[in-house]
Amino acid sequence: MTTNFIPSDNLKHYVDAGELSTARSALFMELDDSELDAADLRAAQSWAASRVAGLYEGYAESAFARAVDREEAHWNVEYFDTQMVYLKMNFCEARFLHLIAVRQKLRDASTGRFHAKATPAGVTRGSHHPAASPPKSALPPAVRALLIVGGAAAALALFLTVLGK
């Protein structure tokens, strides 16, 4: 495990709560965070496994959790999403680590929703902003308000022009 790993607030909260299902859900959320790379995810899973007894089940295959495919040519967004469902049915370390590898391949290729983000060198971290948080605008609020009002006025002028013809 990375010695300087700092878990995200979400992961720390749910792992510290000690509930198996919520700790697993927090790890799922880590897999969905585009800011985290493979090293971050391996550190997160190792950190969580060291604190939650029985976090992982044994690897099993069934109709609802089929085998992992080692052929990288088959690794695409659809395959990743399918394997996420299989992980929910059979939450085992082998599946989780496999998903990290698939995700990293997609991330390196900037495929679909998987895009690499720059992180400070030398620090593996899980402490991050949620992927769903909106980006902050560099424009001051007054300028944004003027742009909105100006856009509305332009739309109204266009509407009246079209209506007048």
CSV table of N, CA and C in Angstrom, one decimal:
chain,number,residue,atom,x,y,z
A,1,MET,N,0.8,-1.2,0.0
A,1,MET,CA,0.0,0.0,0.0
A,1,MET,C,0.9,1.2,0.0
A,2,THR,N,0.4,2.3,-0.7
A,2,THR,CA,1.2,3.5,-0.7
A,2,THR,C,1.1,4.1,0.6
A,3,THR,N,2.3,4.5,1.2
A,3,THR,CA,2.3,5.0,2.5
A,3,THR,C,1.8,6.4,2.7
A,4,ASN,N,1.7,7.2,1.6
A,4,ASN,CA,1.2,8.5,1.7
A,4,ASN,C,-0.2,8.6,1.1
A,5,PHE,N,-0.9,7.5,1.1
A,5,PHE,CA,-2.3,7.5,0.5
A,5,PHE,C,-3.2,8.2,1.5
A,6,ILE,N,-4.0,9.1,1.0
A,6,ILE,CA,-5.0,9.8,1.8
A,6,ILE,C,-6.4,9.5,1.2
A,7,PRO,N,-7.2,8.7,1.9
A,7,PRO,CA,-8.5,8.4,1.3
A,7,PRO,C,-9.4,9.6,1.1
A,8,SER,N,-10.3,9.5,0.2
A,8,SER,CA,-11.3,10.5,0.0
A,8,SER,C,-12.2,10.6,1.2
A,9,ASP,N,-12.8,11.7,1.4
A,9,ASP,CA,-13.7,11.9,2.6
A,9,ASP,C,-14.8,10.8,2.6
A,10,ASN,N,-15.3,10.6,1.4
A,10,ASN,CA,-16.4,9.6,1.2
A,10,ASN,C,-15.9,8.2,1.6
A,11,LEU,N,-14.8,7.8,1.1
A,11,LEU,CA,-14.3,6.4,1.4
A,11,LEU,C,-14.0,6.3,2.9
A,12,LYS,N,-13.3,7.3,3.4
A,12,LYS,CA,-12.9,7.2,4.8
A,12,LYS,C,-14.2,7.1,5.7
A,13,HIS,N,-15.2,7.9,5.4
A,13,HIS,CA,-16.4,7.9,6.2
A,13,HIS,C,-17.1,6.6,6.2
A,14,TYR,N,-17.3,6.0,5.0
A,14,TYR,CA,-18.0,4.7,5.0
A,14,TYR,C,-17.2,3.5,5.4
A,15,VAL,N,-15.9,3.6,5.2
A,15,VAL,CA,-15.0,2.5,5.8
A,15,VAL,C,-15.0,2.6,7.3
A,16,ASP,N,-14.8,3.8,7.8
A,16,ASP,CA,-14.8,4.0,9.3
A,16,ASP,C,-16.2,3.6,9.9
A,17,ALA,N,-17.3,3.7,9.2
A,17,ALA,CA,-18.6,3.3,9.7
A,17,ALA,C,-18.6,1.8,9.9
A,18,GLY,N,-17.8,1.0,9.2
A,18,GLY,CA,-17.7,-0.4,9.4
A,18,GLY,C,-18.8,-1.2,8.7
A,19,GLU,N,-19.6,-0.6,7.9
A,19,GLU,CA,-20.7,-1.4,7.2
A,19,GLU,C,-20.1,-1.9,5.9
A,20,LEU,N,-20.2,-3.2,5.7
A,20,LEU,CA,-19.7,-3.9,4.6
A,20,LEU,C,-20.2,-3.3,3.3
A,21,SER,N,-21.6,-3.2,3.2
A,21,SER,CA,-22.2,-2.8,1.9
A,21,SER,C,-21.8,-1.3,1.6
A,22,THR,N,-21.8,-0.4,2.6
A,22,THR,CA,-21.4,1.0,2.3
A,22,THR,C,-19.9,1.1,2.0
A,23,ALA,N,-19.1,0.3,2.6
A,23,ALA,CA,-17.7,0.4,2.3
A,23,ALA,C,-17.5,-0.1,0.8
A,24,ARG,N,-18.2,-1.1,0.4
A,24,ARG,CA,-18.1,-1.6,-1.0
A,24,ARG,C,-18.6,-0.5,-1.9
A,25,SER,N,-19.7,0.1,-1.6
A,25,SER,CA,-20.3,1.2,-2.4
A,25,SER,C,-19.3,2.3,-2.5
A,26,ALA,N,-18.6,2.7,-1.5
A,26,ALA,CA,-17.7,3.8,-1.6
A,26,ALA,C,-16.5,3.4,-2.5
A,27,LEU,N,-16.1,2.1,-2.5
A,27,LEU,CA,-15.1,1.7,-3.5
A,27,LEU,C,-15.6,1.8,-4.9
A,28,PHE,N,-16.9,1.4,-5.1
A,28,PHE,CA,-17.5,1.6,-6.5
A,28,PHE,C,-17.4,3.1,-6.9
A,29,MET,N,-17.7,4.0,-6.0
A,29,MET,CA,-17.7,5.4,-6.3
A,29,MET,C,-16.2,5.8,-6.7
A,30,GLU,N,-15.2,5.2,-6.0
A,30,GLU,CA,-13.9,5.5,-6.4
A,30,GLU,C,-13.6,5.1,-7.8
A,31,LEU,N,-14.1,4.0,-8.2
A,31,LEU,CA,-13.9,3.5,-9.6
A,31,LEU,C,-14.5,4.5,-10.6
A,32,ASP,N,-15.5,5.2,-10.2
A,32,ASP,CA,-16.2,6.2,-11.1
A,32,ASP,C,-15.6,7.5,-11.1
A,33,ASP,N,-14.6,7.8,-10.2
A,33,ASP,CA,-14.0,9.1,-10.1
A,33,ASP,C,-12.9,9.2,-11.2
A,34,SER,N,-13.1,10.1,-12.2
A,34,SER,CA,-12.1,10.2,-13.3
A,34,SER,C,-10.8,10.8,-12.9
A,35,GLU,N,-10.7,11.4,-11.7
A,35,GLU,CA,-9.5,12.0,-11.2
A,35,GLU,C,-8.5,11.0,-10.7
A,36,LEU,N,-9.0,9.8,-10.4
A,36,LEU,CA,-8.1,8.8,-9.8
A,36,LEU,C,-7.5,7.9,-10.8
A,37,ASP,N,-6.2,7.6,-10.7
A,37,ASP,CA,-5.6,6.7,-11.7
A,37,ASP,C,-5.5,5.3,-11.0
A,38,ALA,N,-4.9,4.4,-11.7
A,38,ALA,CA,-4.8,3.0,-11.2
A,38,ALA,C,-4.1,2.9,-9.9
A,39,ALA,N,-3.0,3.6,-9.7
A,39,ALA,CA,-2.3,3.6,-8.4
A,39,ALA,C,-3.1,4.1,-7.3
A,40,ASP,N,-3.9,5.2,-7.5
A,40,ASP,CA,-4.8,5.7,-6.5
A,40,ASP,C,-5.9,4.6,-6.1
A,41,LEU,N,-6.4,4.0,-7.1
A,41,LEU,CA,-7.5,3.0,-6.9
A,41,LEU,C,-6.9,1.7,-6.2
A,42,ARG,N,-5.7,1.3,-6.5
A,42,ARG,CA,-5.1,0.2,-5.8
A,42,ARG,C,-4.8,0.5,-4.4
A,43,ALA,N,-4.4,1.7,-4.2
A,43,ALA,CA,-4.1,2.2,-2.8
A,43,ALA,C,-5.4,2.3,-2.0
A,44,ALA,N,-6.5,2.8,-2.6
A,44,ALA,CA,-7.8,2.9,-2.0
A,44,ALA,C,-8.3,1.5,-1.6
A,45,GLN,N,-8.2,0.5,-2.5
A,45,GLN,CA,-8.8,-0.8,-2.2
A,45,GLN,C,-7.9,-1.5,-1.2
A,46,SER,N,-6.6,-1.3,-1.2
A,46,SER,CA,-5.7,-1.9,-0.2
A,46,SER,C,-6.0,-1.3,1.2
A,47,TRP,N,-6.2,0.1,1.2
A,47,TRP,CA,-6.5,0.8,2.4
A,47,TRP,C,-7.8,0.3,3.0
A,48,ALA,N,-8.8,0.2,2.2
A,48,ALA,CA,-10.2,-0.3,2.7
A,48,ALA,C,-10.1,-1.7,3.1
A,49,ALA,N,-9.4,-2.6,2.4
A,49,ALA,CA,-9.3,-4.0,2.8
A,49,ALA,C,-8.6,-4.2,4.1
A,50,SER,N,-7.7,-3.3,4.4
A,50,SER,CA,-7.0,-3.4,5.7
A,50,SER,C,-7.8,-3.0,6.8
A,51,ARG,N,-8.9,-2.3,6.6
A,51,ARG,CA,-9.8,-1.8,7.7
A,51,ARG,C,-11.2,-2.5,7.8
A,52,VAL,N,-11.6,-3.2,6.7
A,52,VAL,CA,-12.9,-3.8,6.7
A,52,VAL,C,-12.8,-5.3,6.6
A,53,ALA,N,-13.0,-6.0,7.7
A,53,ALA,CA,-12.9,-7.5,7.6
A,53,ALA,C,-14.0,-8.0,6.7
A,54,GLY,N,-13.6,-9.0,5.8
A,54,GLY,CA,-14.5,-9.6,4.9
A,54,GLY,C,-14.9,-8.7,3.8
A,55,LEU,N,-14.1,-7.7,3.4
A,55,LEU,CA,-14.5,-6.8,2.3
A,55,LEU,C,-14.8,-7.5,1.0
A,56,TYR,N,-13.9,-8.5,0.8
A,56,TYR,CA,-14.0,-9.2,-0.5
A,56,TYR,C,-14.5,-10.6,-0.3
A,57,GLU,N,-15.3,-11.1,-1.3
A,57,GLU,CA,-15.7,-12.5,-1.4
A,57,GLU,C,-14.7,-13.2,-2.2
A,58,GLY,N,-14.8,-14.5,-2.2
A,58,GLY,CA,-14.0,-15.3,-3.1
A,58,GLY,C,-14.5,-15.2,-4.6
A,59,TYR,N,-13.6,-15.3,-5.5
A,59,TYR,CA,-14.0,-15.2,-6.9
A,59,TYR,C,-14.9,-16.3,-7.3
A,60,ALA,N,-16.0,-16.0,-7.9
A,60,ALA,CA,-17.0,-17.0,-8.4
A,60,ALA,C,-17.6,-16.5,-9.7
A,61,GLU,N,-18.0,-17.5,-10.5
A,61,GLU,CA,-18.6,-17.2,-11.8
A,61,GLU,C,-20.0,-17.8,-11.7
A,62,SER,N,-21.0,-17.0,-12.3
A,62,SER,CA,-22.4,-17.5,-12.3
A,62,SER,C,-23.0,-16.8,-13.5
A,63,ALA,N,-24.3,-17.0,-13.7
A,63,ALA,CA,-25.1,-16.4,-14.8
A,63,ALA,C,-25.0,-14.9,-14.6
A,64,PHE,N,-24.9,-14.4,-13.4
A,64,PHE,CA,-24.9,-12.9,-13.1
A,64,PHE,C,-23.5,-12.4,-12.8
A,65,ALA,N,-22.5,-13.2,-12.9
A,65,ALA,CA,-21.1,-12.7,-12.7
A,65,ALA,C,-20.2,-13.6,-13.5
A,66,ARG,N,-20.2,-13.3,-14.8
A,66,ARG,CA,-19.4,-14.1,-15.7
A,66,ARG,C,-17.9,-13.8,-15.5
A,67,ALA,N,-17.1,-14.6,-16.2
A,67,ALA,CA,-15.6,-14.6,-16.1
A,67,ALA,C,-15.1,-13.2,-16.6
A,68,VAL,N,-14.0,-12.8,-16.1
A,68,VAL,CA,-13.3,-11.7,-16.6
A,68,VAL,C,-12.6,-12.1,-17.9
A,69,ASP,N,-12.4,-11.1,-18.8
A,69,ASP,CA,-11.8,-11.4,-20.1
A,69,ASP,C,-10.4,-10.8,-20.1
A,70,ARG,N,-9.4,-11.6,-20.2
A,70,ARG,CA,-8.0,-11.1,-20.1
A,70,ARG,C,-7.6,-10.5,-21.5
A,71,GLU,N,-8.4,-10.6,-22.5
A,71,GLU,CA,-8.0,-10.1,-23.8
A,71,GLU,C,-8.3,-8.6,-23.9
A,72,GLU,N,-7.2,-7.8,-23.8
A,72,GLU,CA,-7.4,-6.3,-23.8
A,72,GLU,C,-8.1,-5.7,-25.0
A,73,ALA,N,-8.1,-6.4,-26.1
A,73,ALA,CA,-8.8,-5.9,-27.3
A,73,ALA,C,-10.3,-5.8,-27.1
A,74,HIS,N,-10.8,-6.6,-26.1
A,74,HIS,CA,-12.2,-6.6,-25.8
A,74,HIS,C,-12.6,-5.6,-24.7
A,75,TRP,N,-11.6,-4.9,-24.2
A,75,TRP,CA,-11.9,-4.0,-23.1
A,75,TRP,C,-12.4,-2.6,-23.7
A,76,ASN,N,-13.7,-2.4,-23.6
A,76,ASN,CA,-14.3,-1.1,-24.0
A,76,ASN,C,-15.2,-0.6,-22.9
A,77,VAL,N,-15.9,0.5,-23.1
A,77,VAL,CA,-16.8,1.0,-22.1
A,77,VAL,C,-17.9,0.1,-21.7
A,78,GLU,N,-18.4,-0.6,-22.7
A,78,GLU,CA,-19.5,-1.5,-22.5
A,78,GLU,C,-19.0,-2.7,-21.6
A,79,TYR,N,-17.8,-3.2,-21.9
A,79,TYR,CA,-17.2,-4.3,-21.1
A,79,TYR,C,-17.0,-3.8,-19.7
A,80,PHE,N,-16.5,-2.6,-19.5
A,80,PHE,CA,-16.3,-2.1,-18.2
A,80,PHE,C,-17.6,-2.0,-17.4
A,81,ASP,N,-18.6,-1.5,-18.0
A,81,ASP,CA,-20.0,-1.4,-17.4
A,81,ASP,C,-20.5,-2.7,-17.0
A,82,THR,N,-20.4,-3.7,-17.9
A,82,THR,CA,-20.8,-5.1,-17.6
A,82,THR,C,-20.1,-5.7,-16.4
A,83,GLN,N,-18.8,-5.5,-16.4
A,83,GLN,CA,-17.9,-6.0,-15.3
A,83,GLN,C,-18.3,-5.3,-14.0
A,84,MET,N,-18.7,-4.0,-14.0
A,84,MET,CA,-19.2,-3.4,-12.8
A,84,MET,C,-20.4,-4.1,-12.2
A,85,VAL,N,-21.3,-4.5,-13.1
A,85,VAL,CA,-22.5,-5.2,-12.6
A,85,VAL,C,-22.0,-6.6,-12.0
A,86,TYR,N,-21.1,-7.2,-12.7
A,86,TYR,CA,-20.6,-8.5,-12.2
A,86,TYR,C,-19.9,-8.3,-10.8
A,87,LEU,N,-19.2,-7.2,-10.6
A,87,LEU,CA,-18.6,-6.9,-9.4
A,87,LEU,C,-19.6,-6.8,-8.3
A,88,LYS,N,-20.8,-6.2,-8.6
A,88,LYS,CA,-21.8,-6.0,-7.6
A,88,LYS,C,-22.3,-7.4,-7.2
A,89,MET,N,-22.4,-8.3,-8.1
A,89,MET,CA,-22.9,-9.7,-7.8
A,89,MET,C,-21.8,-10.5,-7.1
A,90,ASN,N,-20.5,-10.3,-7.4
A,90,ASN,CA,-19.4,-11.0,-6.8
A,90,ASN,C,-18.3,-10.1,-6.5
A,91,PHE,N,-18.4,-9.4,-5.3
A,91,PHE,CA,-17.4,-8.4,-4.9
A,91,PHE,C,-16.2,-9.1,-4.4
A,92,CYS,N,-15.3,-9.4,-5.4
A,92,CYS,CA,-14.0,-10.0,-5.0
A,92,CYS,C,-12.8,-9.2,-5.5
A,93,GLU,N,-11.7,-9.4,-4.8
A,93,GLU,CA,-10.5,-8.6,-5.1
A,93,GLU,C,-10.1,-8.7,-6.5
A,94,ALA,N,-10.1,-9.9,-7.1
A,94,ALA,CA,-9.7,-10.2,-8.5
A,94,ALA,C,-10.5,-9.4,-9.4
A,95,ARG,N,-11.8,-9.3,-9.3
A,95,ARG,CA,-12.7,-8.5,-10.1
A,95,ARG,C,-12.4,-7.0,-10.0
A,96,PHE,N,-12.2,-6.6,-8.8
A,96,PHE,CA,-11.9,-5.1,-8.5
A,96,PHE,C,-10.6,-4.7,-9.2
A,97,LEU,N,-9.6,-5.5,-9.0
A,97,LEU,CA,-8.3,-5.2,-9.6
A,97,LEU,C,-8.4,-5.3,-11.1
A,98,HIS,N,-9.2,-6.2,-11.7
A,98,HIS,CA,-9.4,-6.3,-13.1
A,98,HIS,C,-10.0,-5.1,-13.6
A,99,LEU,N,-11.0,-4.6,-12.9
A,99,LEU,CA,-11.7,-3.3,-13.3
A,99,LEU,C,-10.7,-2.1,-13.3
A,100,ILE,N,-9.8,-2.1,-12.3
A,100,ILE,CA,-8.8,-1.1,-12.3
A,100,ILE,C,-8.0,-1.1,-13.6
A,101,ALA,N,-7.6,-2.3,-14.0
A,101,ALA,CA,-6.8,-2.4,-15.2
A,101,ALA,C,-7.6,-2.0,-16.4
A,102,VAL,N,-8.8,-2.4,-16.5
A,102,VAL,CA,-9.7,-2.1,-17.7
A,102,VAL,C,-9.9,-0.6,-17.7
A,103,ARG,N,-10.2,0.0,-16.6
A,103,ARG,CA,-10.4,1.4,-16.5
A,103,ARG,C,-9.2,2.2,-16.9
A,104,GLN,N,-8.0,1.8,-16.4
A,104,GLN,CA,-6.8,2.5,-16.7
A,104,GLN,C,-6.5,2.4,-18.2
A,105,LYS,N,-6.8,1.3,-18.9
A,105,LYS,CA,-6.6,1.2,-20.3
A,105,LYS,C,-7.5,2.2,-21.0
A,106,LEU,N,-8.8,2.2,-20.6
A,106,LEU,CA,-9.7,3.2,-21.2
A,106,LEU,C,-9.3,4.6,-20.9
A,107,ARG,N,-8.8,4.9,-19.7
A,107,ARG,CA,-8.4,6.2,-19.3
A,107,ARG,C,-7.2,6.6,-20.2
A,108,ASP,N,-6.2,5.7,-20.3
A,108,ASP,CA,-5.0,6.1,-21.1
A,108,ASP,C,-5.3,6.4,-22.6
A,109,ALA,N,-6.4,5.8,-23.1
A,109,ALA,CA,-6.8,6.0,-24.4
A,109,ALA,C,-7.9,7.1,-24.5
A,110,SER,N,-8.2,7.7,-23.4
A,110,SER,CA,-9.3,8.8,-23.3
A,110,SER,C,-10.6,8.3,-24.0
A,111,THR,N,-11.0,7.1,-23.7
A,111,THR,CA,-12.2,6.5,-24.3
A,111,THR,C,-13.4,6.8,-23.4
A,112,GLY,N,-14.5,7.2,-24.1
A,112,GLY,CA,-15.7,7.5,-23.4
A,112,GLY,C,-15.6,8.5,-22.3
A,113,ARG,N,-16.1,8.1,-21.2
A,113,ARG,CA,-16.1,9.0,-20.0
A,113,ARG,C,-14.7,8.9,-19.2
A,114,PHE,N,-13.8,8.2,-19.7
A,114,PHE,CA,-12.5,7.9,-19.0
A,114,PHE,C,-11.5,8.9,-19.6
A,115,HIS,N,-11.1,9.9,-18.8
A,115,HIS,CA,-10.1,10.8,-19.2
A,115,HIS,C,-9.1,11.1,-18.1
A,116,ALA,N,-7.8,11.1,-18.4
A,116,ALA,CA,-6.8,11.3,-17.3
A,116,ALA,C,-6.8,12.8,-16.9
A,117,LYS,N,-6.6,13.0,-15.6
A,117,LYS,CA,-6.5,14.3,-15.1
A,117,LYS,C,-5.1,14.5,-14.5
A,118,ALA,N,-4.6,15.7,-14.5
A,118,ALA,CA,-3.3,15.9,-14.0
A,118,ALA,C,-3.4,16.0,-12.4
A,119,THR,N,-2.5,15.3,-11.7
A,119,THR,CA,-2.4,15.4,-10.3
A,119,THR,C,-1.0,15.8,-9.9
A,120,PRO,N,-0.8,16.4,-8.7
A,120,PRO,CA,0.5,16.7,-8.2
A,120,PRO,C,1.4,15.5,-8.2
A,121,ALA,N,2.6,15.7,-8.5
A,121,ALA,CA,3.6,14.6,-8.5
A,121,ALA,C,3.9,14.2,-7.1
A,122,GLY,N,4.1,12.9,-6.9
A,122,GLY,CA,4.6,12.3,-5.6
A,122,GLY,C,3.5,12.1,-4.6
A,123,VAL,N,2.3,12.4,-4.9
A,123,VAL,CA,1.2,12.2,-3.9
A,123,VAL,C,0.1,11.4,-4.5
A,124,THR,N,-0.1,10.2,-3.9
A,124,THR,CA,-1.2,9.4,-4.3
A,124,THR,C,-2.4,9.8,-3.4
A,125,ARG,N,-3.5,10.1,-4.0
A,125,ARG,CA,-4.5,10.7,-3.1
A,125,ARG,C,-5.9,10.1,-3.5
A,126,GLY,N,-6.7,10.1,-2.6
A,126,GLY,CA,-8.1,9.8,-2.8
A,126,GLY,C,-9.0,11.0,-2.4
A,127,SER,N,-8.4,12.0,-1.8
A,127,SER,CA,-9.1,13.2,-1.4
A,127,SER,C,-9.3,14.1,-2.6
A,128,HIS,N,-10.5,14.2,-3.0
A,128,HIS,CA,-10.8,14.9,-4.3
A,128,HIS,C,-12.1,15.5,-4.3
A,129,HIS,N,-12.4,16.2,-5.3
A,129,HIS,CA,-13.8,16.8,-5.5
A,129,HIS,C,-14.6,15.7,-6.3
A,130,PRO,N,-15.8,15.6,-6.0
A,130,PRO,CA,-16.7,14.6,-6.7
A,130,PRO,C,-16.7,14.9,-8.2
A,131,ALA,N,-16.8,13.9,-9.0
A,131,ALA,CA,-16.8,14.1,-10.5
A,131,ALA,C,-18.0,14.9,-10.9
A,132,ALA,N,-19.1,14.9,-10.2
A,132,ALA,CA,-20.3,15.6,-10.6
A,132,ALA,C,-20.3,17.1,-10.2
A,133,SER,N,-19.2,17.6,-9.5
A,133,SER,CA,-19.3,19.0,-9.1
A,133,SER,C,-19.0,19.8,-10.3
A,134,PRO,N,-19.8,20.9,-10.5
A,134,PRO,CA,-19.7,21.8,-11.6
A,134,PRO,C,-18.4,22.6,-11.6
A,135,PRO,N,-17.8,22.8,-12.8
A,135,PRO,CA,-16.6,23.6,-12.8
A,135,PRO,C,-16.9,25.1,-12.4
A,136,LYS,N,-16.0,25.7,-11.7
A,136,LYS,CA,-16.1,27.1,-11.3
A,136,LYS,C,-15.8,28.0,-12.5
A,137,SER,N,-16.6,29.0,-12.8
A,137,SER,CA,-16.3,29.9,-13.8
A,137,SER,C,-15.3,30.9,-13.4
A,138,ALA,N,-14.4,31.3,-14.4
A,138,ALA,CA,-13.4,32.3,-14.1
A,138,ALA,C,-14.0,33.7,-14.1
A,139,LEU,N,-15.2,33.9,-14.6
A,139,LEU,CA,-15.9,35.2,-14.7
A,139,LEU,C,-16.5,35.6,-13.4
A,140,PRO,N,-16.4,36.9,-13.1
A,140,PRO,CA,-17.1,37.3,-11.8
A,140,PRO,C,-18.6,37.2,-12.0
A,141,PRO,N,-19.3,37.0,-10.9
A,141,PRO,CA,-20.8,36.9,-11.0
A,141,PRO,C,-21.5,38.0,-11.7
A,142,ALA,N,-21.0,39.2,-11.6
A,142,ALA,CA,-21.7,40.4,-12.2
A,142,ALA,C,-21.6,40.2,-13.7
A,143,VAL,N,-20.4,39.8,-14.2
A,143,VAL,CA,-20.2,39.6,-15.7
A,143,VAL,C,-21.1,38.5,-16.2
A,144,ARG,N,-21.2,37.4,-15.4
A,144,ARG,CA,-22.0,36.3,-15.8
A,144,ARG,C,-23.5,36.7,-15.9
A,145,ALA,N,-23.9,37.6,-14.9
A,145,ALA,CA,-25.3,38.0,-15.0
A,145,ALA,C,-25.6,38.9,-16.2
A,146,LEU,N,-24.6,39.8,-16.5
A,146,LEU,CA,-24.8,40.6,-17.7
A,146,LEU,C,-24.8,39.8,-19.0
A,147,LEU,N,-24.0,38.8,-19.0
A,147,LEU,CA,-24.0,37.9,-20.2
A,147,LEU,C,-25.4,37.2,-20.4
A,148,ILE,N,-26.0,36.8,-19.2
A,148,ILE,CA,-27.3,36.1,-19.3
A,148,ILE,C,-28.3,37.1,-19.7
A,149,VAL,N,-28.3,38.3,-19.2
A,149,VAL,CA,-29.3,39.3,-19.5
A,149,VAL,C,-29.1,39.7,-21.0
A,150,GLY,N,-27.9,39.9,-21.4
A,150,GLY,CA,-27.6,40.2,-22.8
A,150,GLY,C,-28.1,39.1,-23.8
A,151,GLY,N,-27.9,37.9,-23.4
A,151,GLY,CA,-28.3,36.7,-24.2
A,151,GLY,C,-29.8,36.7,-24.3
A,152,ALA,N,-30.5,37.0,-23.2
A,152,ALA,CA,-32.0,37.0,-23.2
A,152,ALA,C,-32.5,38.1,-24.1
A,153,ALA,N,-31.9,39.3,-24.0
A,153,ALA,CA,-32.3,40.4,-24.8
A,153,ALA,C,-32.1,40.1,-26.3
A,154,ALA,N,-31.0,39.5,-26.6
A,154,ALA,CA,-30.7,39.1,-28.0
A,154,ALA,C,-31.7,38.1,-28.5
A,155,ALA,N,-32.1,37.2,-27.7
A,155,ALA,CA,-33.1,36.2,-28.1
A,155,ALA,C,-34.4,36.8,-28.3
A,156,LEU,N,-34.8,37.8,-27.4
A,156,LEU,CA,-36.1,38.5,-27.5
A,156,LEU,C,-36.1,39.3,-28.8
A,157,ALA,N,-35.0,40.0,-29.1
A,157,ALA,CA,-34.9,40.8,-30.3
A,157,ALA,C,-35.1,39.9,-31.6
A,158,LEU,N,-34.4,38.8,-31.6
A,158,LEU,CA,-34.5,37.8,-32.7
A,158,LEU,C,-36.0,37.3,-32.8
A,159,PHE,N,-36.6,37.0,-31.7
A,159,PHE,CA,-38.0,36.5,-31.7
A,159,PHE,C,-38.9,37.6,-32.3
A,160,LEU,N,-38.7,38.9,-31.9
A,160,LEU,CA,-39.6,40.0,-32.3
A,160,LEU,C,-39.3,40.2,-33.8
A,161,THR,N,-38.1,40.1,-34.3
A,161,THR,CA,-37.8,40.3,-35.7
A,161,THR,C,-38.5,39.2,-36.5
A,162,VAL,N,-38.4,38.0,-36.1
A,162,VAL,CA,-39.0,36.9,-36.8
A,162,VAL,C,-40.5,37.0,-36.8
A,163,LEU,N,-41.1,37.4,-35.7
A,163,LEU,CA,-42.5,37.6,-35.5
A,163,LEU,C,-43.0,38.8,-36.4
A,164,GLY,N,-42.2,39.8,-36.6
A,164,GLY,CA,-42.6,41.0,-37.4
A,164,GLY,C,-42.6,40.7,-38.9
A,165,LYS,N,-42.0,39.7,-39.4
A,165,LYS,CA,-42.0,39.4,-40.8
A,165,LYS,C,-43.2,38.6,-41.3
